[in-house]
Structures are given as C-alpha cells and as structure tokens.
Coordinates of C-alpha atoms in Angstrom, one line a residue:
Chain F
M50 CA 1.3 -39.4 26.4
K51 CA 2.8 -42.2 24.3
R52 CA 4.4 -40.8 21.3
Y53 CA 5.0 -42.9 18.1
R54 CA 8.0 -42.2 15.9
K55 CA 8.6 -43.3 12.3
A56 CA 10.9 -42.2 9.6
A57 CA 7.9 -40.6 7.9
Y58 CA 7.2 -38.4 10.9
H59 CA 9.1 -35.1 11.3
P60 CA 10.9 -35.2 14.7
A61 CA 8.8 -32.2 15.8
A62 CA 5.5 -34.0 15.0
L63 CA 3.4 -35.4 17.9
V64 CA 1.8 -38.7 16.9
E65 CA -0.1 -40.3 19.8
S66 CA -2.1 -42.7 17.6
P67 CA -0.7 -46.0 16.3
S68 CA -3.4 -46.1 13.6
V69 CA -1.6 -44.1 10.9
G70 CA -1.2 -46.1 7.6
K71 CA 2.0 -47.0 5.9
G72 CA 3.7 -44.2 3.9
T73 CA 1.7 -41.4 5.5
R74 CA 3.9 -38.5 6.3
V75 CA 3.4 -36.2 9.3
W76 CA 5.1 -32.8 9.3
A77 CA 6.5 -30.5 12.0
F78 CA 4.2 -29.4 14.9
A79 CA 1.3 -31.6 13.6
H80 CA -0.6 -33.3 16.4
I81 CA -2.5 -36.6 15.9
M82 CA -4.3 -37.6 19.0
K83 CA -4.8 -41.1 20.4
G84 CA -7.7 -42.9 18.8
A85 CA -7.5 -41.1 15.4
T86 CA -7.3 -43.3 12.3
I87 CA -5.5 -42.3 9.1
G88 CA -5.0 -44.5 6.0
A89 CA -1.9 -45.1 4.0
D90 CA 0.0 -42.8 1.7
G91 CA -1.4 -39.6 3.1
N92 CA 0.1 -36.4 4.3
V93 CA -0.6 -34.3 7.4
G94 CA 0.9 -30.8 7.1
D95 CA 2.6 -28.6 9.7
H96 CA 0.5 -27.3 12.6
S97 CA -2.5 -29.6 11.7
F98 CA -4.5 -31.2 14.5
I99 CA -6.4 -34.5 14.2
E100 CA -8.7 -35.2 17.2
G101 CA -9.1 -38.8 18.5
G102 CA -12.5 -39.4 17.0
A103 CA -11.6 -38.3 13.4
R104 CA -11.6 -40.9 10.7
I105 CA -9.4 -40.3 7.7
G106 CA -9.0 -42.6 4.6
S107 CA -6.0 -43.3 2.4
R108 CA -4.2 -41.0 0.0
V109 CA -5.6 -38.0 1.9
T110 CA -3.7 -34.7 1.8
I111 CA -4.2 -32.5 4.8
K112 CA -2.3 -29.3 4.4
N113 CA -1.0 -27.0 7.1
G114 CA -3.1 -25.5 10.0
V115 CA -6.1 -27.7 9.5
S116 CA -8.2 -29.0 12.4
V117 CA -10.2 -32.3 12.0
W118 CA -12.5 -32.9 15.0
D119 CA -14.3 -35.9 16.5
G120 CA -17.3 -36.5 14.2
V121 CA -15.5 -35.7 11.0
T122 CA -15.0 -38.5 8.4
I123 CA -12.8 -38.0 5.4
S124 CA -12.8 -40.6 2.7
D125 CA -10.0 -41.7 0.3
G126 CA -8.2 -39.3 -2.0
V127 CA -9.5 -36.1 -0.4
F128 CA -7.5 -32.9 -0.4
I129 CA -7.9 -30.4 2.4
G130 CA -6.2 -27.0 1.8
P131 CA -4.2 -24.9 4.3
N132 CA -6.1 -23.4 7.2
A133 CA -9.3 -25.1 6.2
V134 CA -11.3 -25.8 9.3
F135 CA -14.0 -28.2 10.4
T136 CA -16.5 -27.8 13.2
N137 CA -18.6 -30.3 15.2
D138 CA -20.9 -28.1 17.3
L139 CA -23.5 -25.8 15.7
R140 CA -24.0 -23.6 18.7
P141 CA -21.0 -24.0 20.9
V142 CA -21.1 -23.0 24.6
S143 CA -17.8 -22.7 26.5
R144 CA -17.4 -25.5 29.0
S145 CA -20.9 -26.9 28.4
L146 CA -21.5 -30.6 28.2
A147 CA -24.8 -30.1 26.3
H148 CA -23.3 -30.0 22.8
D149 CA -25.2 -29.9 19.6
F150 CA -22.8 -32.2 17.8
K151 CA -23.4 -33.0 14.1
P152 CA -21.2 -35.3 11.9
T153 CA -19.5 -34.1 8.8
R154 CA -18.4 -36.2 5.8
V155 CA -16.1 -35.5 2.9
L156 CA -16.5 -38.2 0.3
D157 CA -13.9 -39.7 -2.1
G158 CA -11.8 -37.4 -4.2
A159 CA -13.3 -34.2 -3.0
A160 CA -11.1 -31.1 -2.4
V161 CA -11.7 -28.4 0.2
G162 CA -9.9 -25.1 -0.6
A163 CA -7.6 -23.0 1.6
N164 CA -9.3 -21.2 4.5
A165 CA -12.7 -22.8 3.8
V166 CA -14.8 -23.6 6.8
V167 CA -17.2 -26.5 6.8
V168 CA -20.2 -26.0 9.2
C169 CA -20.9 -29.3 10.8
G170 CA -23.8 -31.6 9.8
H171 CA -23.0 -31.5 6.1
T172 CA -21.6 -33.8 3.5
I173 CA -19.2 -32.8 0.7
G174 CA -19.9 -35.1 -2.2
R175 CA -17.5 -37.2 -4.3
F176 CA -15.0 -35.2 -6.4
A177 CA -16.7 -32.0 -5.3
L178 CA -14.4 -28.9 -5.4
V179 CA -14.9 -26.3 -2.6
G180 CA -13.2 -23.1 -3.4
A181 CA -10.8 -21.1 -1.2
G182 CA -12.5 -19.2 1.6
T183 CA -15.9 -20.9 1.1
V184 CA -18.3 -21.1 4.1
V185 CA -20.0 -24.5 3.5
S186 CA -23.4 -24.3 5.2
R187 CA -25.3 -26.9 3.3
D188 CA -24.6 -30.2 1.6
V189 CA -22.4 -30.1 -1.5
P190 CA -23.4 -32.5 -4.3
D191 CA -21.1 -34.9 -6.0
F192 CA -18.9 -33.2 -8.7
A193 CA -20.1 -29.8 -7.6
L194 CA -17.9 -26.7 -7.8
C195 CA -18.9 -24.6 -4.7
Y196 CA -17.7 -21.3 -3.5
G197 CA -18.6 -18.0 -1.8
N198 CA -19.9 -17.0 1.6
P199 CA -22.4 -18.7 2.0
G200 CA -21.1 -21.4 -0.4
R201 CA -23.3 -22.0 -3.5
V202 CA -23.0 -24.5 -6.3
R203 CA -21.6 -22.6 -9.3
G204 CA -21.1 -25.5 -11.7
F205 CA -19.8 -29.0 -11.9
V206 CA -16.3 -30.5 -12.5
C207 CA -15.0 -33.8 -13.9
V208 CA -12.9 -36.3 -11.9
C209 CA -10.0 -34.8 -13.8
R210 CA -10.9 -31.4 -12.4
E211 CA -11.9 -29.7 -15.7
D212 CA -15.2 -27.8 -15.8
L213 CA -18.1 -29.8 -17.2
R214 CA -20.1 -28.1 -20.0
F215 CA -23.5 -29.7 -20.2
R216 CA -25.5 -29.8 -23.4
G217 CA -28.9 -30.6 -21.9
A218 CA -28.5 -33.5 -19.5
R219 CA -25.2 -34.7 -20.8
A220 CA -21.6 -33.6 -20.7
R221 CA -18.4 -35.2 -22.1
C222 CA -15.1 -34.0 -20.7
R223 CA -12.0 -33.7 -22.8
C224 CA -10.6 -36.5 -20.8
G225 CA -13.3 -38.9 -22.2
R226 CA -15.5 -39.2 -19.1
T227 CA -19.2 -38.7 -19.6
Y228 CA -21.8 -37.4 -17.1
R229 CA -25.5 -37.0 -16.7
K230 CA -27.3 -34.2 -14.8
T231 CA -30.8 -34.3 -13.4
S232 CA -33.1 -31.3 -14.1
G233 CA -34.6 -29.1 -11.4
R234 CA -33.3 -26.4 -9.1
S235 CA -30.8 -28.6 -7.3
P236 CA -29.4 -30.8 -10.1
R237 CA -27.4 -33.9 -9.4
V238 CA -24.6 -35.1 -11.6
T239 CA -23.5 -38.8 -12.0
E240 CA -20.9 -40.5 -14.2
A241 CA -22.8 -41.9 -17.2
Chain T
M237 CA 17.3 -31.8 9.1
K238 CA 20.0 -29.2 9.8
R239 CA 18.7 -26.6 12.1
Y240 CA 20.0 -23.0 12.3
R241 CA 20.0 -21.2 15.6
K242 CA 20.4 -17.5 16.2
A243 CA 19.7 -15.1 19.1
A244 CA 16.8 -13.7 16.9
Y245 CA 15.1 -17.1 16.6
H246 CA 12.9 -18.4 19.4
P247 CA 14.3 -21.7 20.8
A248 CA 11.1 -23.4 19.6
A249 CA 11.4 -22.1 16.0
L250 CA 12.6 -24.5 13.3
V251 CA 14.8 -22.7 10.8
E252 CA 16.2 -25.1 8.2
S253 CA 17.4 -22.4 5.8
P254 CA 20.6 -20.4 6.1
S255 CA 19.2 -17.7 3.9
V256 CA 17.4 -15.6 6.5
G257 CA 18.6 -12.0 6.6
K258 CA 20.2 -10.1 9.5
G259 CA 17.8 -8.9 12.2
T260 CA 14.9 -11.0 11.1
R261 CA 13.1 -12.5 14.1
V262 CA 11.5 -16.0 14.0
W263 CA 9.0 -16.9 16.6
A264 CA 8.0 -20.1 18.4
F265 CA 6.8 -23.0 16.4
A266 CA 7.5 -21.2 13.1
H267 CA 9.0 -23.5 10.4
I268 CA 11.3 -22.2 7.6
M269 CA 12.2 -24.9 5.2
K270 CA 15.5 -25.4 3.5
G271 CA 15.8 -23.3 0.3
A272 CA 13.5 -20.5 1.5
T273 CA 15.0 -17.0 1.3
I274 CA 13.9 -14.2 3.6
G275 CA 15.5 -10.7 3.7
A276 CA 16.7 -8.6 6.6
D277 CA 14.8 -6.9 9.4
G278 CA 11.7 -9.0 9.0
N279 CA 9.5 -11.0 11.3
V280 CA 8.0 -14.5 11.0
G281 CA 5.3 -15.1 13.6
D282 CA 4.4 -18.2 15.7
H283 CA 3.0 -21.2 13.8
S284 CA 3.9 -19.8 10.4
F285 CA 5.3 -22.0 7.6
I286 CA 7.7 -20.9 4.8
E287 CA 8.2 -23.5 2.1
G288 CA 11.5 -24.0 0.4
G289 CA 10.6 -22.3 -2.8
A290 CA 9.2 -19.1 -1.2
R291 CA 11.0 -15.8 -1.8
I292 CA 10.5 -13.1 0.8
G293 CA 12.1 -9.6 0.8
S294 CA 13.3 -7.4 3.5
R295 CA 11.3 -5.7 6.3
V296 CA 8.5 -8.1 5.7
T297 CA 6.2 -8.9 8.6
I298 CA 4.6 -12.3 8.5
K299 CA 2.2 -12.7 11.4
N300 CA 1.1 -15.9 13.1
G301 CA -0.3 -19.0 11.3
V302 CA 0.6 -17.9 7.8
S303 CA 1.6 -20.4 5.1
V304 CA 3.8 -19.2 2.2
W305 CA 4.3 -21.9 -0.5
D306 CA 6.7 -22.6 -3.3
G307 CA 5.7 -20.2 -6.1
V308 CA 4.9 -17.2 -3.8
T309 CA 7.1 -14.1 -4.0
I310 CA 6.7 -11.4 -1.4
S311 CA 8.5 -8.1 -2.0
D312 CA 10.0 -5.6 0.5
G313 CA 8.0 -4.0 3.3
V314 CA 5.0 -6.2 3.0
F315 CA 2.7 -7.1 5.9
I316 CA 0.9 -10.4 6.0
G317 CA -1.8 -10.6 8.7
P318 CA -2.5 -13.6 11.0
N319 CA -3.9 -16.8 9.5
A320 CA -3.7 -15.3 6.0
V321 CA -3.1 -18.0 3.6
F322 CA -1.6 -18.4 0.1
T323 CA -2.2 -21.3 -2.4
N324 CA -0.2 -22.6 -5.3
D325 CA -2.5 -25.0 -7.1
L326 CA -5.8 -23.9 -8.6
R327 CA -7.5 -27.3 -8.6
P328 CA -5.6 -29.5 -6.2
V329 CA -5.8 -33.3 -6.3
S330 CA -4.5 -35.3 -3.4
R331 CA -1.2 -37.2 -4.1
S332 CA -1.3 -36.1 -7.8
L333 CA 1.9 -35.1 -9.6
A334 CA -0.2 -33.2 -12.3
H335 CA -0.4 -29.9 -10.5
D336 CA -1.9 -26.7 -11.9
F337 CA 0.7 -24.5 -10.2
K338 CA 0.4 -20.7 -10.6
P339 CA 2.8 -18.1 -9.1
T340 CA 1.6 -15.4 -6.8
R341 CA 3.3 -12.1 -6.2
V342 CA 2.8 -9.5 -3.4
L343 CA 4.6 -6.2 -4.4
D344 CA 6.4 -3.6 -2.2
G345 CA 4.6 -2.2 0.7
A346 CA 1.3 -4.1 0.3
A347 CA -0.6 -5.4 3.3
V348 CA -2.8 -8.6 3.3
G349 CA -5.3 -8.7 6.2
A350 CA -6.0 -11.3 8.8
N351 CA -7.6 -14.5 7.5
A352 CA -7.4 -13.4 3.9
V353 CA -6.8 -16.1 1.2
V354 CA -4.9 -15.4 -2.0
V355 CA -6.0 -17.7 -4.8
C356 CA -2.8 -18.4 -6.8
G357 CA -1.9 -16.9 -10.1
H358 CA -2.6 -13.3 -9.0
T359 CA -0.5 -10.2 -8.1
I360 CA -1.2 -7.9 -5.3
G361 CA 0.1 -4.5 -6.3
R362 CA 2.4 -2.0 -4.6
F363 CA 1.0 -0.5 -1.4
A364 CA -2.4 -2.3 -1.9
L365 CA -4.4 -3.0 1.2
V366 CA -6.3 -6.3 1.3
G367 CA -8.9 -6.3 4.1
A368 CA -9.4 -9.0 6.7
G369 CA -11.2 -12.1 5.4
T370 CA -10.9 -11.2 1.8
V371 CA -10.8 -13.9 -0.9
V372 CA -8.4 -12.5 -3.5
S373 CA -9.4 -14.1 -6.8
R374 CA -8.1 -11.6 -9.3
D375 CA -5.2 -9.1 -9.5
V376 CA -5.2 -6.2 -7.1
P377 CA -3.9 -3.0 -8.6
D378 CA -1.3 -0.8 -7.0
F379 CA -2.7 1.4 -4.1
A380 CA -6.0 -0.4 -4.2
L381 CA -8.2 -1.1 -1.1
C382 CA -9.7 -4.5 -1.7
Y383 CA -12.1 -6.5 0.4
G384 CA -15.0 -8.9 0.4
N385 CA -15.6 -12.4 -0.9
P386 CA -14.9 -12.3 -3.7
G387 CA -12.5 -9.4 -3.2
R388 CA -13.4 -6.2 -5.1
V389 CA -11.6 -2.9 -5.4
R390 CA -13.4 -0.4 -3.1
G391 CA -11.1 2.5 -3.3
F392 CA -7.5 3.6 -3.2
V393 CA -5.1 4.3 -0.4
C394 CA -1.9 6.4 0.0
V395 CA 1.5 5.0 0.9
C396 CA 0.8 6.5 4.3
R397 CA -2.4 4.3 4.4
E398 CA -5.0 7.1 4.3
D399 CA -7.9 6.8 1.9
L400 CA -7.3 8.8 -1.3
R401 CA -10.1 11.1 -2.3
F402 CA -9.9 11.9 -6.0
R403 CA -11.2 15.0 -7.6
G404 CA -11.4 13.9 -11.2
A405 CA -8.1 12.2 -12.0
R406 CA -6.0 13.6 -9.2
A407 CA -5.7 13.2 -5.4
R408 CA -3.6 14.9 -2.9
C409 CA -3.2 13.1 0.5
R410 CA -2.9 15.0 3.7
C411 CA 0.6 13.7 4.0
G412 CA 1.5 15.6 0.8
R413 CA 1.8 12.8 -1.7
T414 CA -0.1 13.2 -5.0
Y415 CA -1.7 10.6 -7.2
R416 CA -3.2 10.2 -10.7
K417 CA -6.0 7.8 -11.6
T418 CA -6.8 6.6 -15.1
S419 CA -10.4 6.5 -16.2
G420 CA -12.4 3.5 -17.1
R421 CA -14.0 0.6 -15.3
S422 CA -10.7 -0.7 -13.9
P423 CA -8.8 2.5 -13.0
R424 CA -5.1 2.4 -12.2
V425 CA -3.5 4.8 -9.7
T426 CA 0.1 6.0 -9.9
E427 CA 2.1 8.5 -7.8
A428 CA 2.1 11.8 -9.7
Chain K
M123 CA 12.2 -17.2 28.5
K124 CA 10.9 -18.6 31.8
R125 CA 8.5 -21.4 31.1
Y126 CA 5.8 -22.5 33.6
R127 CA 4.8 -26.2 33.8
K128 CA 1.6 -27.6 35.4
A129 CA -0.2 -30.9 35.1
A130 CA -2.9 -29.1 33.1
Y131 CA -0.4 -28.0 30.5
H132 CA 0.6 -30.3 27.6
P133 CA 4.4 -30.9 27.7
A134 CA 4.6 -29.2 24.3
A135 CA 2.8 -26.1 25.4
L136 CA 4.8 -22.9 26.0
V137 CA 3.4 -21.0 29.0
E138 CA 5.5 -17.9 29.8
S139 CA 2.9 -16.2 32.0
P140 CA 2.3 -17.1 35.6
S141 CA -1.2 -15.6 35.4
V142 CA -3.2 -18.6 34.2
G143 CA -6.0 -19.6 36.5
K144 CA -6.6 -22.9 38.2
G145 CA -8.0 -25.7 36.1
T146 CA -7.2 -24.0 32.8
R147 CA -5.8 -26.5 30.3
V148 CA -3.2 -25.5 27.7
W149 CA -2.7 -27.8 24.8
A150 CA 0.2 -28.8 22.5
F151 CA 2.1 -26.1 20.7
A152 CA 0.0 -23.3 22.3
H153 CA 2.0 -20.3 23.3
I154 CA 1.0 -17.9 26.1
M155 CA 3.3 -14.9 26.4
K156 CA 4.5 -13.2 29.5
G157 CA 2.0 -10.7 30.8
A158 CA -1.1 -12.4 29.5
T159 CA -3.8 -13.1 32.0
I160 CA -6.3 -16.0 31.7
G161 CA -8.9 -16.9 34.3
A162 CA -9.8 -20.3 35.8
D163 CA -11.4 -23.4 34.3
G164 CA -10.6 -22.4 30.7
N165 CA -9.1 -24.1 27.7
V166 CA -6.4 -22.9 25.2
G167 CA -6.2 -25.2 22.2
D168 CA -3.3 -26.5 20.1
H169 CA -1.4 -23.9 18.1
S170 CA -3.1 -21.0 19.7
F171 CA -1.2 -17.8 20.6
I172 CA -2.0 -15.4 23.4
E173 CA 0.0 -12.1 23.4
G174 CA 1.2 -10.5 26.5
G175 CA -1.4 -7.7 26.6
A176 CA -4.4 -10.0 26.1
R177 CA -6.9 -10.2 28.9
I178 CA -9.0 -13.4 29.1
G179 CA -11.7 -14.2 31.7
S180 CA -12.7 -17.5 33.3
R181 CA -14.4 -20.5 31.7
V182 CA -13.2 -19.3 28.3
T183 CA -12.7 -21.9 25.5
I184 CA -10.1 -20.9 22.9
K185 CA -10.0 -23.6 20.3
N186 CA -7.0 -24.4 18.0
G187 CA -5.1 -21.9 15.9
V188 CA -6.5 -18.8 17.4
S189 CA -4.5 -15.6 17.9
V190 CA -5.4 -13.2 20.7
W191 CA -3.4 -9.9 20.5
D192 CA -2.6 -7.1 22.8
G193 CA -5.7 -4.9 23.0
V194 CA -8.2 -7.8 23.0
T195 CA -10.3 -8.4 26.1
I196 CA -12.3 -11.6 26.4
S197 CA -14.9 -11.8 29.2
D198 CA -16.1 -14.9 31.1
G199 CA -17.7 -17.9 29.5
V200 CA -16.7 -17.0 25.9
F201 CA -16.2 -19.6 23.2
I202 CA -13.7 -18.8 20.4
G203 CA -13.8 -21.3 17.5
P204 CA -10.8 -22.9 15.7
N205 CA -8.7 -20.6 13.5
A206 CA -10.8 -17.5 14.5
V207 CA -8.6 -14.5 14.5
F208 CA -8.4 -11.1 16.1
T209 CA -6.6 -8.1 14.9
N210 CA -5.3 -4.9 16.6
D211 CA -4.3 -2.6 13.8
L212 CA -6.7 -1.3 11.2
R213 CA -4.2 -0.4 8.6
P214 CA -1.0 -2.3 9.4
V215 CA 2.4 -1.3 8.0
S216 CA 5.3 -3.7 8.3
R217 CA 7.9 -2.6 10.8
S218 CA 6.2 0.7 11.5
L219 CA 5.9 2.1 15.0
A220 CA 2.9 4.3 13.9
H221 CA 0.2 1.8 14.6
D222 CA -3.5 2.5 14.4
F223 CA -4.3 0.3 17.4
K224 CA -7.9 -0.2 18.3
P225 CA -9.2 -2.4 21.3
T226 CA -11.6 -5.3 20.8
R227 CA -13.9 -6.7 23.4
V228 CA -15.9 -9.9 23.5
L229 CA -18.4 -9.8 26.3
D230 CA -19.7 -12.6 28.7
G231 CA -21.1 -15.8 27.1
A232 CA -20.5 -14.8 23.5
A233 CA -19.3 -17.3 20.9
V234 CA -17.2 -16.6 17.8
G235 CA -17.4 -19.3 15.1
A236 CA -14.6 -21.1 13.4
N237 CA -12.5 -19.1 10.9
A238 CA -14.2 -15.8 11.8
V239 CA -12.2 -12.7 11.8
V240 CA -12.8 -9.8 14.1
V241 CA -11.7 -6.4 12.7
C242 CA -10.3 -4.4 15.7
G243 CA -12.1 -1.6 17.4
H244 CA -15.4 -3.5 17.8
T245 CA -17.3 -5.1 20.7
I246 CA -19.1 -8.4 20.5
G247 CA -22.0 -8.3 22.9
R248 CA -23.1 -10.6 25.7
F249 CA -24.3 -14.0 24.5
A250 CA -23.9 -13.0 20.8
L251 CA -23.3 -15.8 18.4
V252 CA -21.0 -15.0 15.5
G253 CA -21.2 -17.7 12.8
A254 CA -18.3 -19.6 11.1
G255 CA -16.4 -17.6 8.6
T256 CA -17.9 -14.2 9.5
V257 CA -16.0 -11.0 9.0
V258 CA -16.9 -8.8 12.0
S259 CA -16.5 -5.2 10.8
R260 CA -18.9 -3.4 13.2
D261 CA -20.2 -3.9 16.7
V262 CA -22.4 -7.0 17.4
P263 CA -25.2 -6.3 19.9
D264 CA -26.0 -8.5 22.9
F265 CA -27.8 -11.7 22.0
A266 CA -27.4 -11.1 18.2
L267 CA -26.9 -13.9 15.7
C268 CA -24.4 -12.4 13.2
Y269 CA -22.9 -14.0 10.1
G270 CA -21.6 -13.3 6.5
N271 CA -18.9 -11.2 4.9
P272 CA -19.4 -8.5 6.0
G273 CA -21.1 -9.8 9.1
R274 CA -24.8 -8.7 9.5
V275 CA -27.2 -9.2 12.4
R276 CA -29.6 -12.0 11.2
G277 CA -31.6 -12.5 14.3
F278 CA -31.3 -13.0 18.1
V279 CA -30.5 -16.0 20.3
C280 CA -31.3 -16.9 23.9
V281 CA -28.7 -17.5 26.6
C282 CA -29.5 -21.2 26.0
R283 CA -28.6 -20.7 22.3
E284 CA -32.1 -21.2 20.8
D285 CA -33.3 -18.7 18.2
L286 CA -35.6 -16.1 19.7
R287 CA -39.0 -15.5 18.0
F288 CA -40.3 -12.1 18.8
R289 CA -44.0 -11.3 18.8
G290 CA -43.8 -7.5 18.6
A291 CA -41.3 -6.4 21.3
R292 CA -41.3 -9.6 23.4
A293 CA -40.0 -13.1 23.1
R294 CA -40.2 -16.0 25.4
C295 CA -37.8 -18.9 24.8
R296 CA -38.8 -22.5 25.4
C297 CA -36.2 -22.5 28.3
G298 CA -38.4 -19.9 30.1
R299 CA -36.3 -16.8 29.7
T300 CA -38.0 -13.7 28.4
Y301 CA -36.6 -10.9 26.3
R302 CA -37.5 -7.4 25.1
K303 CA -36.5 -5.8 21.8
T304 CA -36.3 -2.1 21.0
S305 CA -37.8 -0.9 17.7
G306 CA -35.9 0.8 14.9
R307 CA -33.3 -0.3 12.3
S308 CA -30.7 -1.5 14.8
P309 CA -32.8 -3.1 17.6
R310 CA -31.3 -4.0 20.9
V311 CA -32.4 -7.0 22.9
T312 CA -32.4 -7.3 26.7
E313 CA -33.5 -9.9 29.2
A314 CA -36.9 -8.9 30.5

C-alpha cells in the first residue's frame, strides 16, 4: 500500500491513488483506493470509501460515510449527502465471480440526499435533486426532484435549486432561467 | 490538529474538542471536531462524526456511523441509532457558499432509530420514538411514535417506552404515568 | 486491547478477536471486537463493525459501513450490502440497562441490500433477497424477494438469483432447479 500525503488530506485519511485533483480535501478515515480518479476542488468526507474503478469529476462534494464503487461515474459539481450509498450488482451473491454489474452515472450538478441509495444501472440527470432517504430504482431525468421509496419524480427544480412552476410547457424561475417541459406521462425538462 | 486523549477514548478515536463531559466514552474511528460540545456520561460509537457546531447533552448515546452536523442540537438522554443521519442544508449545492441551513433539535429522552434520516429544520419532541429507516420530514410531537417514508405519527409512547392506549383524552400506562391528548388531526400529548 | 494482525487484514483494520477464519479479509477501518466469531473465506469491508457477541459463518461478505451487533447470527454464504444495518433493541433508551433485546438471524445464502435496516427479532430466510433500502420489520421467508418500507414479499427467487415464475404450485428455473409453493396469503417456497 503506497499512501499519498498532501496538506489537503487529513493525517488519518488513506489516499492510495495519485489521481486526486488539486485543492480536493480528504477527511479523516476516508479511503481512496488505487486507480480511483477525482477532479479538482472537491471534498471527500470522513469515513467515505472510493473504490479503484470509480470516476469522480471536479467540484464534487462527497459527504461522510459514502461508498462509491467500481462502475460509478460522478460528473462535475455533484453533491452526495452523508451515508448515501451506491451499488454495482443487482443480485449480489457472496464470494461469487458471476456478478450482475451495472454502471451508474450521476450527471453535472445533481445532488443525492442523505441516506439515499442508488440501485445500480441508473442515471441521475443533470441538476436533479434526489431527496434524503430516497431509493432510486429507475432513471431520474434532468432537473427532476425525486424522493420516496421507491423514488418518484415529484416536480422539477432550477439550476439555482428553486422549484419550477410550469404554466403549460414553460417555466421561468425567479433567478431568470427559463425551461421547457415535454408533455406526456414522463415529461422531460430542458433549459429554453 | 490537537488531539485529546482520555482513558474513556479508544486509542483509534480522534477527539479534537476539549468539551466532552466526564464519563463519556468515544469509540474507535469516531471523530469529534474542535468546537463540538458533548455532555457527561454519554457514548459516541465507532465511525461517528460530530461537527464543530454540534451541541450534544448528557447521557446521550450516539451509535455507530452517525453524523451530527453544525446546526444540530441534541438534548439530554437521547438515543441515536446506528447509521442514523442528520442534515443541515435543504437543497445542497456542491462547493456553494449560499447554503439553505436549517437547525434541527432532538429533545430530551427521544430515540431516533437505525438508518433514520432527519431532514433539517425539524424538531423531534421529548421522548418521541422514531422508528428504524424513517425519513423525518416534519416535526415529531412529544411522545409520538413515528415511522415510515415519509415519517408519520402512528401512535404515542410513554416515557417507559410502552405504547399508550388512550380512552378518550386520557391514558394511564402500566408503569403508572398518566397522559392527556388534545383532540384534532394533529393531537398533542402531555404528561397529566 | 490486543490487536491481531494477519496478511489478510488491512494495516488500518482493528481485529481484536482471534476467531476469524482462514482466508477472511478485513479492510481498512473495520473493527472486529473481542469475542466475535467469523468463519473462513469471508470479507469484512471498510468501516464495518462487528460486536463481540455477533456470530458470522463462512463465505460471508460484509460490505462497507455495516454494523453487526450482539444477538445477530449470520449463516454461511450471506451477502450484506454497504451501509446495511442491524439492530438489537426494539425500543432503545440511552444509558438504560433495561434493554428489550431480540435476536436476529440471517440464514444461508441470503442477501441484504445496501442501506437496508433489519429491525431486530426477525429471521431472513435461506436464499432470500432483501432489496436496497428495505426496512425489514417482519420475518422474510426462504427464497423471498422482499423490498420497500415496510418490506413486503414481492416474489420469490432461485438459488441462482433468477426470479421464479410459478405455474400453480410449481416453478422450474432456467438453471434446472425446481420449487414448490404452498397456497394461502403467506406462501412458503421449498426446493422440490
């Protein structure tokens, strides 16, 4: 075990990967395995674990007690709340080599709330907001507000995190951003 | 990092605050940050994290893997179950300084079950019992039994933890304590 | 604190029990207390905690951030997902000696998903599959697929982890195994 040490790493952190970007802070009892990549200006909280195959972008906040496994890709500006957990095997069998691995992606600017669990094989869209304690068992669209067990889309949020109030197909946030929503049972929202 | 060491602290605990009361035990890989205050005769389990702004009373049990953040106040005699998690930002944004911080309070004698998550901005009342895996997204009244996702009040419990069975507005527990309940959709219970 | 060291233990693991079987790997910041027994060829992930009275069989995978308490018995070949949590007291009171302890059993080949919580006093049956984020608040039968909050039986799975499709009382999996199901509201499945 080669261990990297920087001023931005707590002395009780275990950082075995050289691929952690400038300015990223790693806190006590966090463990980043060899092979993991993490971008700049991020944060990895106490008791978090980043497996060797995880890919994490820049300005990402990983709070305490989070596990990020091989097969999980987290894009820039994402927030992962405390004790949120990812998975990478739909039907795990102890000590088996016949895994049912599925990749998981969390896209730019999304937030995953405290104690949420993301069942593997799904994508959490750009700037989506997944509430505390949510069980994510399907894809979450861009800008969606999703919560519950199982997680359901309950509305949409702006980049600035305010709720979007649509009049027909269009919404204008107080911050000035405008959005369009498709019709149908599973609407999609895009910046207009 | 100044690290305090006492006989009651496991050698692998990190205690950076001098304000931990007499008789409080701190277990392996727990981390108590500078500024945190914890009363006497408590317990902080393995892999728990207490942020500098947290305020914790006496005779409080914090089991393993719990995070207590700035803005969270825990009163005397409270039990926090393993992997229960608090929050302090309703709509978190990675690396943002524009937080939507809300305080959380857990009042005397309450218990928060394993893996429960307390959305910030809420108060858990005196001697309330929050079940395992509950998502607390509103205030929990005194003596309430609350569980589910989202957490709902399902009944009321005595200080001794027995279910209270009301006849009209009054209940008498087998332990001898008596209670009154207000009428209405969101009843309140008080010791009579 | 006597600490055992083996090649299969990460240097940052704390193993205080000599009763860990051959080939079992213990990862960083895991803590196995004196008195705990764990069989051979298992795995105990980062930040996991095994209390002194826990009994764990062989070929068991315990992922990261799991707590296994006194009163919990885990049989051979079980998989426990990350941040899954057990309990051993139905109505906990801080610092009380009057516990309401109930034992928990997880039988051979079962899997407990990420972030699930097992309320004490229940048995998870052989080869049962408990989904991510489930709150287990009753017994889970053999071969059952159980998820939700509260956890409900949603179907049955084969030893090979495929869904079982019953025609009347019998099912034959693609892997060749055959099963029988009893009738009634709470059916039981056995290998035929």
